[in-house]
mmCIF file of C-alpha atoms in Angstrom:
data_model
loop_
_atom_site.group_PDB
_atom_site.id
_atom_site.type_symbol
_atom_site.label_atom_id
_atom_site.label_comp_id
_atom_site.label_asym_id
_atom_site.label_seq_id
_atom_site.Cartn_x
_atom_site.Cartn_y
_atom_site.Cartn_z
ATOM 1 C CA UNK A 1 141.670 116.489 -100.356
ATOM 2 C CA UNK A 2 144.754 117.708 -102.485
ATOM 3 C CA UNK A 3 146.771 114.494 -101.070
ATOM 4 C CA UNK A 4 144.178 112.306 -101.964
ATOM 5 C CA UNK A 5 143.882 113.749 -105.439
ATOM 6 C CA UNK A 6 147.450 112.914 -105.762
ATOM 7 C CA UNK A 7 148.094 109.610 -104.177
ATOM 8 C CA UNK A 8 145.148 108.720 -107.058
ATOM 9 C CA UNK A 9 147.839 110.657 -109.183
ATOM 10 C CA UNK A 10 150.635 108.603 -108.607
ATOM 11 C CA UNK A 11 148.272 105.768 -108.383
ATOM 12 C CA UNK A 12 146.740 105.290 -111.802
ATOM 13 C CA UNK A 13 145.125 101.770 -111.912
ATOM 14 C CA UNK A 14 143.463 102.386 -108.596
ATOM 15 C CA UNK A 15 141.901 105.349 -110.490
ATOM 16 C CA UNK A 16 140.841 103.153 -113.262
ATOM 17 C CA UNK A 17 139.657 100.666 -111.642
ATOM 18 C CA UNK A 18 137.551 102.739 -109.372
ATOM 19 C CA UNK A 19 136.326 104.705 -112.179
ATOM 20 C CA UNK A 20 135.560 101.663 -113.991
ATOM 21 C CA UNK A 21 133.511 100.243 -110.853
ATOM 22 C CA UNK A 22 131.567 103.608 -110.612
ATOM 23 C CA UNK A 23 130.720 103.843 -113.767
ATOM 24 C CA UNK A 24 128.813 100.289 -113.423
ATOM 25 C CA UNK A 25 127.158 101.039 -110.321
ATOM 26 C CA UNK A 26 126.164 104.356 -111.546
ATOM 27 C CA UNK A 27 125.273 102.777 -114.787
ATOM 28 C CA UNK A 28 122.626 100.971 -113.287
ATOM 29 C CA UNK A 29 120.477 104.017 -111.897
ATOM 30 C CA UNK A 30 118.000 104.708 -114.565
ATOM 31 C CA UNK A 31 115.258 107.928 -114.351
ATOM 32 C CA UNK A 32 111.506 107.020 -115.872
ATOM 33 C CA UNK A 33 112.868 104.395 -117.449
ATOM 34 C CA UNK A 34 116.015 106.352 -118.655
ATOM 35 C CA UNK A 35 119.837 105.286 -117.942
ATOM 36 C CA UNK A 36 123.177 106.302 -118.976
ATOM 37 C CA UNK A 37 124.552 102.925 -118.879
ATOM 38 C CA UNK A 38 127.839 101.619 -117.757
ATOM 39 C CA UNK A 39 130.176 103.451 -121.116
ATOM 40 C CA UNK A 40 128.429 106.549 -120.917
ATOM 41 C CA UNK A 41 128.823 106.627 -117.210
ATOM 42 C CA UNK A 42 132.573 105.969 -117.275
ATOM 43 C CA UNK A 43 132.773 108.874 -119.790
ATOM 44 C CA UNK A 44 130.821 111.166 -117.140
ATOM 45 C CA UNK A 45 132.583 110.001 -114.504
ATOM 46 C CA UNK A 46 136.040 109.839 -115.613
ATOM 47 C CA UNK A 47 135.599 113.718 -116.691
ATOM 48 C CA UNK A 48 133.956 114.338 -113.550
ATOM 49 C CA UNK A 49 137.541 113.161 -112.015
ATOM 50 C CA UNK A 50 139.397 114.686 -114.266
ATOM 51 C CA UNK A 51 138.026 117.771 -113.802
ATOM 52 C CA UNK A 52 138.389 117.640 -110.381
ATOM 53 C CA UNK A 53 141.970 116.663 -110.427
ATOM 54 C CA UNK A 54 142.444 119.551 -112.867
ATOM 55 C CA UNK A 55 140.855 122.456 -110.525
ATOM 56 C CA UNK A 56 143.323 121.304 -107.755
ATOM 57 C CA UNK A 57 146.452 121.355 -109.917
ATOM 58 C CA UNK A 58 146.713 117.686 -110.378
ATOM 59 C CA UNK A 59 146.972 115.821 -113.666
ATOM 60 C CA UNK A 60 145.956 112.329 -114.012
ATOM 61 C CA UNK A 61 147.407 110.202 -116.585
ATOM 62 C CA UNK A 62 147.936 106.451 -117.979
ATOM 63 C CA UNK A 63 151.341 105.321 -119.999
ATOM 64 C CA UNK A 64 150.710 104.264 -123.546
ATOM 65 C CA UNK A 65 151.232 100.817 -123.135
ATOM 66 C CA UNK A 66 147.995 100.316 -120.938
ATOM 67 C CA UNK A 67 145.893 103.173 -123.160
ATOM 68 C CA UNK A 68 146.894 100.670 -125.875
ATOM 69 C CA UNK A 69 146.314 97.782 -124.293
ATOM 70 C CA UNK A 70 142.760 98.115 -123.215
ATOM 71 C CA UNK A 71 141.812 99.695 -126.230
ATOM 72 C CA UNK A 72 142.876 96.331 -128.320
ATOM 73 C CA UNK A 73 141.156 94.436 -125.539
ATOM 74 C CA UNK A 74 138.519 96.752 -126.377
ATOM 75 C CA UNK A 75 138.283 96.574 -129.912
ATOM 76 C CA UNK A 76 138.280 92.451 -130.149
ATOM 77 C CA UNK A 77 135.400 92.866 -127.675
ATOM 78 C CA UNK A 78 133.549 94.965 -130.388
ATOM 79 C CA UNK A 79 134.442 92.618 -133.003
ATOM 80 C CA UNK A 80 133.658 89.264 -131.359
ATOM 81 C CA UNK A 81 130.012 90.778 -130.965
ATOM 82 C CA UNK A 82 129.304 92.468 -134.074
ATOM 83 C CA UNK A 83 130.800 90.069 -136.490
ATOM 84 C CA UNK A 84 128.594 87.162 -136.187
ATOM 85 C CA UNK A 85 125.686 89.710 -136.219
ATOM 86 C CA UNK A 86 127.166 91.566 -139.647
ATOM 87 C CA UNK A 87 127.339 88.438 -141.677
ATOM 88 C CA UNK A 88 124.228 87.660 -141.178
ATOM 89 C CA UNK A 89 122.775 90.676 -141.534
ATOM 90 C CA UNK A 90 123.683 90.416 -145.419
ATOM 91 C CA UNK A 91 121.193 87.758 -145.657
ATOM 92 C CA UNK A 92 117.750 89.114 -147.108
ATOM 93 C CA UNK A 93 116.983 92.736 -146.284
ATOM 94 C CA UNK A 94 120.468 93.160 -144.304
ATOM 95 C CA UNK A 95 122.045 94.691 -147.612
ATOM 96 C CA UNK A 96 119.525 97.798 -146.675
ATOM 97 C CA UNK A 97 120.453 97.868 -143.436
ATOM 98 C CA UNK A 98 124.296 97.785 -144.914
ATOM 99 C CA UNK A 99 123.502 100.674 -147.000
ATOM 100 C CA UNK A 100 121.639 102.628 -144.025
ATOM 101 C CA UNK A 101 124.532 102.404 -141.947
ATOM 102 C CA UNK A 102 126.955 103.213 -145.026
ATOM 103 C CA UNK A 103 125.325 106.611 -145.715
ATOM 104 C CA UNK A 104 124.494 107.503 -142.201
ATOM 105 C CA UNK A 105 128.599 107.121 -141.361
ATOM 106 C CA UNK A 106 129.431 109.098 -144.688
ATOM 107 C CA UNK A 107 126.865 112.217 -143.768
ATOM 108 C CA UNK A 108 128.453 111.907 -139.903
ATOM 109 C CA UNK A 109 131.900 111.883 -141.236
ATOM 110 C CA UNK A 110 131.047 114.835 -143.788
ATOM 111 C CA UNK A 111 129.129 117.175 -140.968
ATOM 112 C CA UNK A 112 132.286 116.322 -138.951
ATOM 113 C CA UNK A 113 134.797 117.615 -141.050
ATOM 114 C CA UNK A 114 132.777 120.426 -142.511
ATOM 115 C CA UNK A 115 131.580 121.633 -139.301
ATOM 116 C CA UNK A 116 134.980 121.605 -137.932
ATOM 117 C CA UNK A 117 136.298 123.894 -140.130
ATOM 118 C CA UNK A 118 133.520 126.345 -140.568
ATOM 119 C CA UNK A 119 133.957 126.488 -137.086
ATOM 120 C CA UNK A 120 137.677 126.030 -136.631
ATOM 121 C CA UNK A 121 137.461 123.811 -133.351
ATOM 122 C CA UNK A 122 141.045 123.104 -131.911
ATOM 123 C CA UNK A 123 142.821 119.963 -133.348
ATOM 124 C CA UNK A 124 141.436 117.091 -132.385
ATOM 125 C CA UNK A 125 137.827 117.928 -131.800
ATOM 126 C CA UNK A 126 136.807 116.591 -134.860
ATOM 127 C CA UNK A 127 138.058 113.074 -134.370
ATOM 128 C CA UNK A 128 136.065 113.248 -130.797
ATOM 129 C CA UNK A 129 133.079 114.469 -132.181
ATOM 130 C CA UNK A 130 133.205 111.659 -134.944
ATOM 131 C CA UNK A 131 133.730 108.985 -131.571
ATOM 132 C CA UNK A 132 131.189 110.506 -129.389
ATOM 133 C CA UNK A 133 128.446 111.380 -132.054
ATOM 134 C CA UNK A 134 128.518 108.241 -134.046
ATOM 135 C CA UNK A 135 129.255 106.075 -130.608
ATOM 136 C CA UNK A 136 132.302 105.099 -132.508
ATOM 137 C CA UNK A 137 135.434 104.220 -130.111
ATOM 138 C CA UNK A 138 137.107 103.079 -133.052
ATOM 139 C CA UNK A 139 137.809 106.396 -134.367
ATOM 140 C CA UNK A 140 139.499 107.594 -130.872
ATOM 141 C CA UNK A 141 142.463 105.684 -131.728
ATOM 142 C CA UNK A 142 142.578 105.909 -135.078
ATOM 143 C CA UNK A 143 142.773 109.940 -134.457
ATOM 144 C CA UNK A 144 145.344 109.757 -131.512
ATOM 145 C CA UNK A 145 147.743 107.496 -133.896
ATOM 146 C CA UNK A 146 147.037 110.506 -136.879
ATOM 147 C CA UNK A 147 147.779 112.734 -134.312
ATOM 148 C CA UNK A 148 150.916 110.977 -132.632
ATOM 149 C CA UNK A 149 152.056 109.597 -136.136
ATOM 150 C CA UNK A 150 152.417 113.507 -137.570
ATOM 151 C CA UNK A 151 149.694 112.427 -140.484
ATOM 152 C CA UNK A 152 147.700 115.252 -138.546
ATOM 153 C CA UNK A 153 150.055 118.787 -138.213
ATOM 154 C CA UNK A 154 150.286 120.334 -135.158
ATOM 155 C CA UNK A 155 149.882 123.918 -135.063
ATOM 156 C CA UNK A 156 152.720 126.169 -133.715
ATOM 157 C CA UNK A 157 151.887 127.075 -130.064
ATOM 158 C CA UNK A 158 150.000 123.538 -129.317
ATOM 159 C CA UNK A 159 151.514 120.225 -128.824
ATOM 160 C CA UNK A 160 150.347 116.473 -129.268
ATOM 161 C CA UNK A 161 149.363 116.121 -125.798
ATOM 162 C CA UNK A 162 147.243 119.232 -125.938
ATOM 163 C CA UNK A 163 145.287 117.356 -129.360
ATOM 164 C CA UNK A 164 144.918 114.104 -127.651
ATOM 165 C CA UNK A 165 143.373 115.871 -124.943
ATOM 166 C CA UNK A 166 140.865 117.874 -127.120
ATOM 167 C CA UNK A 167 139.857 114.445 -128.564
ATOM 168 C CA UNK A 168 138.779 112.990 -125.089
ATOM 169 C CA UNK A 169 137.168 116.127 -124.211
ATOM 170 C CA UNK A 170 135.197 116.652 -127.253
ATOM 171 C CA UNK A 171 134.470 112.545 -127.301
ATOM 172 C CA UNK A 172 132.829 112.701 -123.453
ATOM 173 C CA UNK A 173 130.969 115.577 -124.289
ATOM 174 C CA UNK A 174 129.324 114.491 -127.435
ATOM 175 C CA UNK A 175 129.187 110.511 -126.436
ATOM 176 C CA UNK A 176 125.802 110.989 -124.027
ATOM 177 C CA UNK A 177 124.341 113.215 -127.300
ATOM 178 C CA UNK A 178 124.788 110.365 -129.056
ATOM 179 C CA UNK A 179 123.961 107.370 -127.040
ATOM 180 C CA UNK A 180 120.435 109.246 -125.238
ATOM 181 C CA UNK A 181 120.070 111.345 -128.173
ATOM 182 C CA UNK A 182 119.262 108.621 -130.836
ATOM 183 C CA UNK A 183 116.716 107.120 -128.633
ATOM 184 C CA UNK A 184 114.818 110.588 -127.955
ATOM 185 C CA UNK A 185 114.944 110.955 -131.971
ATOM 186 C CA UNK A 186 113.663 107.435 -132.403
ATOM 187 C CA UNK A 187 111.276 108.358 -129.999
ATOM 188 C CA UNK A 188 109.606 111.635 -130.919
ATOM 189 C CA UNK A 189 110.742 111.954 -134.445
ATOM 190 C CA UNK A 190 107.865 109.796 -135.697
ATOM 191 C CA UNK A 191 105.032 111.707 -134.090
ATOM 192 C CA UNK A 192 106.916 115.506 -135.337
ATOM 193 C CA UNK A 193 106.116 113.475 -138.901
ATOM 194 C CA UNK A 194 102.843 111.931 -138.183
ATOM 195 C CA UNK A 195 103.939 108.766 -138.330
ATOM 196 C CA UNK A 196 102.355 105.918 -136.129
ATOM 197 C CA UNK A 197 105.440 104.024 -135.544
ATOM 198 C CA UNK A 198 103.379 100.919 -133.307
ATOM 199 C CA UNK A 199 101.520 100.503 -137.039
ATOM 200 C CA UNK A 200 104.364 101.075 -138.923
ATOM 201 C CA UNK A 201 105.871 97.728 -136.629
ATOM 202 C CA UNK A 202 102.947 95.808 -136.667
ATOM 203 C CA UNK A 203 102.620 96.181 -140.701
ATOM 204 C CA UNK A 204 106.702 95.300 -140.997
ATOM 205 C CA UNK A 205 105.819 91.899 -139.027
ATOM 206 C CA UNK A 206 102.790 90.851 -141.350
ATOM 207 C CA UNK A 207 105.093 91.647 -144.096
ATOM 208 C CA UNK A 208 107.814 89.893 -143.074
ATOM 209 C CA UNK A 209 105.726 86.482 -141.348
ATOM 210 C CA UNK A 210 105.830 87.347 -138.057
ATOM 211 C CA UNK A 211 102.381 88.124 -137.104
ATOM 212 C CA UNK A 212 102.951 88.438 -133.047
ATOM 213 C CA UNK A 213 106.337 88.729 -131.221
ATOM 214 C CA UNK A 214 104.899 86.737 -128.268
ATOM 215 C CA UNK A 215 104.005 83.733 -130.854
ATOM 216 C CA UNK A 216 106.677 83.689 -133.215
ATOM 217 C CA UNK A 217 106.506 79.955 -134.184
ATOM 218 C CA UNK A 218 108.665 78.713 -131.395
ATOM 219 C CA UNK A 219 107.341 77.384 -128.782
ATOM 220 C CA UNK A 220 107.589 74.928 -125.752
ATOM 221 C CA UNK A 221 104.293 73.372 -125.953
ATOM 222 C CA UNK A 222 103.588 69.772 -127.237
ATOM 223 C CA UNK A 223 100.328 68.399 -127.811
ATOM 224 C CA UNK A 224 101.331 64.833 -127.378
ATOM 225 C CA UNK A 225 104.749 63.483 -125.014
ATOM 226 C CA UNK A 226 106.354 60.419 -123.844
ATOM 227 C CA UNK A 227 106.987 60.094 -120.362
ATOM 228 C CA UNK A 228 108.117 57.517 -117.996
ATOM 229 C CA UNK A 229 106.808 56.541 -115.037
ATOM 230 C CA UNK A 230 107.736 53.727 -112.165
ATOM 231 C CA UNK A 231 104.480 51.314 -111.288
ATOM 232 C CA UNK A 232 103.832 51.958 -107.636
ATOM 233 C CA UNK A 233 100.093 52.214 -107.620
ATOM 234 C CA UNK A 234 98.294 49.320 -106.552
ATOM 235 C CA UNK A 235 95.385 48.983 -109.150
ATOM 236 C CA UNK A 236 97.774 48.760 -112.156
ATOM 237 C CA UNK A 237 100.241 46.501 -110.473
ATOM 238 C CA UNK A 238 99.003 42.946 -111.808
ATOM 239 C CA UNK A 239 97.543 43.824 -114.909
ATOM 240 C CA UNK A 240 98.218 43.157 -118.384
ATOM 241 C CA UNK A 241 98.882 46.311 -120.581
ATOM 242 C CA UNK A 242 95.715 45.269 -122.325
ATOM 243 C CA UNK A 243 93.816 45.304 -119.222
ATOM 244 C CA UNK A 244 95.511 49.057 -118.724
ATOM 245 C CA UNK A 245 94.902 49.695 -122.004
ATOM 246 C CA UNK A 246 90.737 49.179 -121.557
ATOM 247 C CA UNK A 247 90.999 51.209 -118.231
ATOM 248 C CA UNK A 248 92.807 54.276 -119.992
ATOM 249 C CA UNK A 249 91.679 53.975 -123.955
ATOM 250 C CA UNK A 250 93.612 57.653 -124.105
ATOM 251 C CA UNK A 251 97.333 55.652 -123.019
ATOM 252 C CA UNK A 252 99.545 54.291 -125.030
ATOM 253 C CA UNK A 253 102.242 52.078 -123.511
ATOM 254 C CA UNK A 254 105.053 52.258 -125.764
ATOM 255 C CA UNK A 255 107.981 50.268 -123.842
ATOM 256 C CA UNK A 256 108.030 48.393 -120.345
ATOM 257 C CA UNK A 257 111.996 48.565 -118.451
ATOM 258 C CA UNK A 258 112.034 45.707 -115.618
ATOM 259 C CA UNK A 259 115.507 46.228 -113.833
ATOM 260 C CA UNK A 260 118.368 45.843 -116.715
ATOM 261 C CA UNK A 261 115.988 44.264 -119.595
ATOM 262 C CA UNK A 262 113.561 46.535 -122.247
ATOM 263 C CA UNK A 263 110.551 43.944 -122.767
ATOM 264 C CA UNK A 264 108.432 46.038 -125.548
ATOM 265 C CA UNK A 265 104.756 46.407 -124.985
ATOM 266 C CA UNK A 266 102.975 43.479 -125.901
ATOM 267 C CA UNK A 267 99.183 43.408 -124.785
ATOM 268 C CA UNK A 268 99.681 40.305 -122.737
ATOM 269 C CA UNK A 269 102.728 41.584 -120.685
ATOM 270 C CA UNK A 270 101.742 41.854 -116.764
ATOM 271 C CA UNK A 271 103.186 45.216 -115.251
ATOM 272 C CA UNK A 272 105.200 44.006 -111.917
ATOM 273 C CA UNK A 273 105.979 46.907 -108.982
ATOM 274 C CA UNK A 274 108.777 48.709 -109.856
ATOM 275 C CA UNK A 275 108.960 48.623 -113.671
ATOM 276 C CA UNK A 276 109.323 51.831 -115.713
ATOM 277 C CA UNK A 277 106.713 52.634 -118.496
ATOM 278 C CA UNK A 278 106.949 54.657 -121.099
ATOM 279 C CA UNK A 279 103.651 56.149 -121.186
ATOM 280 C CA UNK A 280 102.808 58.108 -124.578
ATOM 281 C CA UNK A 281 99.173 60.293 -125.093
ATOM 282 C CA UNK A 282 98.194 63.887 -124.943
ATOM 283 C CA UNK A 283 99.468 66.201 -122.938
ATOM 284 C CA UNK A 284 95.702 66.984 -121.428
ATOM 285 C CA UNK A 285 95.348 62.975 -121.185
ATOM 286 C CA UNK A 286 98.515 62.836 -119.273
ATOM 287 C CA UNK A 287 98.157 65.710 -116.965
ATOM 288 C CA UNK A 288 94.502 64.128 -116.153
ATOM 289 C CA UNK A 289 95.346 61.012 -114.716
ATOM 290 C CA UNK A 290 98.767 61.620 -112.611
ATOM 291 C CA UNK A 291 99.138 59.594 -110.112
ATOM 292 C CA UNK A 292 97.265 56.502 -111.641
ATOM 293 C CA UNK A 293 100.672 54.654 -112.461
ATOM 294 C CA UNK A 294 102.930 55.722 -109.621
ATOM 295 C CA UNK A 295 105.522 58.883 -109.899
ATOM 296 C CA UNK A 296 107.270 60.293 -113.196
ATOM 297 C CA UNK A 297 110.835 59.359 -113.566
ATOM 298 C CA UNK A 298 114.289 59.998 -115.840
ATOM 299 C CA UNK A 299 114.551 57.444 -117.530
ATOM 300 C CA UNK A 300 116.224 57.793 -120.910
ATOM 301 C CA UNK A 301 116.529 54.564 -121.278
ATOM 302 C CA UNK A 302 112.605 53.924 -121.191
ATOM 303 C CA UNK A 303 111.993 56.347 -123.614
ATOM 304 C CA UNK A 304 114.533 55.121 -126.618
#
């Protein structure tokens, strides 16, 4: 066990990676509905390893290059989904949102910091705790550069290693608090205040227009269409659109295609096997009578 502890030792990116791929398949188990999910899991896991590694006197670590690298890769991953979504989140009631989030990262930052030194956690903790709590990966590099930079002293008997350390530690443990926490809160906090939070919801969408999620305004359904179809069927080959016209008062034949030439839809014009109609009518109309011209067909061209 001790050599394969340290072949992943002096193998590094086979331990990411296969920390990485662990943490998505274990990601995916979920409990009564309830799942870590892939970060979360990488967090466990990677402190499971760690841990490991450090009660059989082996120390896993990754240069600074690639600890830098993947956190910039991570980073414009963050950005590249959350921008689009901030902007337009200004629009309308987004500037409350704005403000939510605003005060809720001030009073997280404050309890941090206060916290910290009424309890006088190592250095380090508090920039962990800030990450993990808040879900916030930004602030994990932001308090390795303090740390590495000197912005951040280092007390006498610890070193820089020892603080980037604490911040990892005290970032996995808080990290599941605050990705599983939040959604007990959301969850029970409402009933500890009496609060029926399915009302609540269904009053917000009356407010706001939106009367049912499942009928939102969008919506596939057409009550009239325009569809083309080849003449195959034997009792409309040979008649005059007028002629179809009296059989199926509910058609409309818009166009007629007979091989490269569009002839309209005059009432006299005889339908010949193998042209392409362009039928138009309700949707129940055309869904009742299938089969009465010959088979549906793409034809864009029909249908211009």
């Amino acid at each position: 066990m001790h050599a394969f502890l340290v072949f992943l030792q002096q193998n590094p990116y086979i331990l990411l990676f296969a920390v990485v791929g662990l943490s998505v398949w274990v990601g995916r188990w979920t409990i009564q509905g309830y799942g870590l999910g892939p970060v979360a899991s990488a967090i466990t896991i990677g402190c499971a390893v760690a841990t490991w590694g450090a009660a059989n006197g082996v120390e896993f670590t990754l240069d600074t290059f690639t600890k830098s690298l993947f956190y910039y890769l991570f980073m414009y991953g963050v950005g590249l989904r959350v921008g689009p979504s901030f902007i337009n989140s200004l629009k309308g009631d987004g500037l409350k949102f704005v403000f939510l989030a605003t005060l809720s990262s001030l009073l997280g930052l404050g309890i941090v910091v206060l916290g910290a030194r009424w309890l006088v956690l190592p250095v380090g903790a508090a920039g962990g705790i800030l990450a993990g709590s808040q879900t916030m990966s930004a602030a994990i590099g932001s308090a390795e550069q303090a740390i590495t930079s000197g912005v951040v002293p280092i007390p006498p008997g610890s070193t820089a290693a020892d603080a980037t350390a604490m911040i990892a530690l005290s970032y996995g443990l808080t990290y599941i608090w605050g990705t599983v926490g939040i959604i007990l809160i959301c969850k029970y906090l409402p009933r500890w205040w009496r609060v029926d939070a399915r009302q609540a919801a269904q009053d917000y969408e009356r407010e706001h227009g939106v009367p049912n999620v499942d009928d939102a305004g969008l919506s596939g359904y057409r009550p009239f269409d325009l569809r083309a179809y080849r003449v195959v069927h034997p009792d409309t080959v040979g008649q005059s659109i007028a002629q179809f016209r009296a059989r199926f008062p509910q058609y409309q034949i818009e166009n007629v295609e007979r091989g490269k030439h569009l002839l309209g839809a005059d009432p006299a014009l005889v339908l010949q096997h193998g042209d392409v109609v362009a039928l138009g009518g309700s949707l129940v109309a055309l869904t009742d009578h299938m089969g009465s011209i010959g088979p549906e067909v793409p034809d864009a061209r029909a249908l211009n």
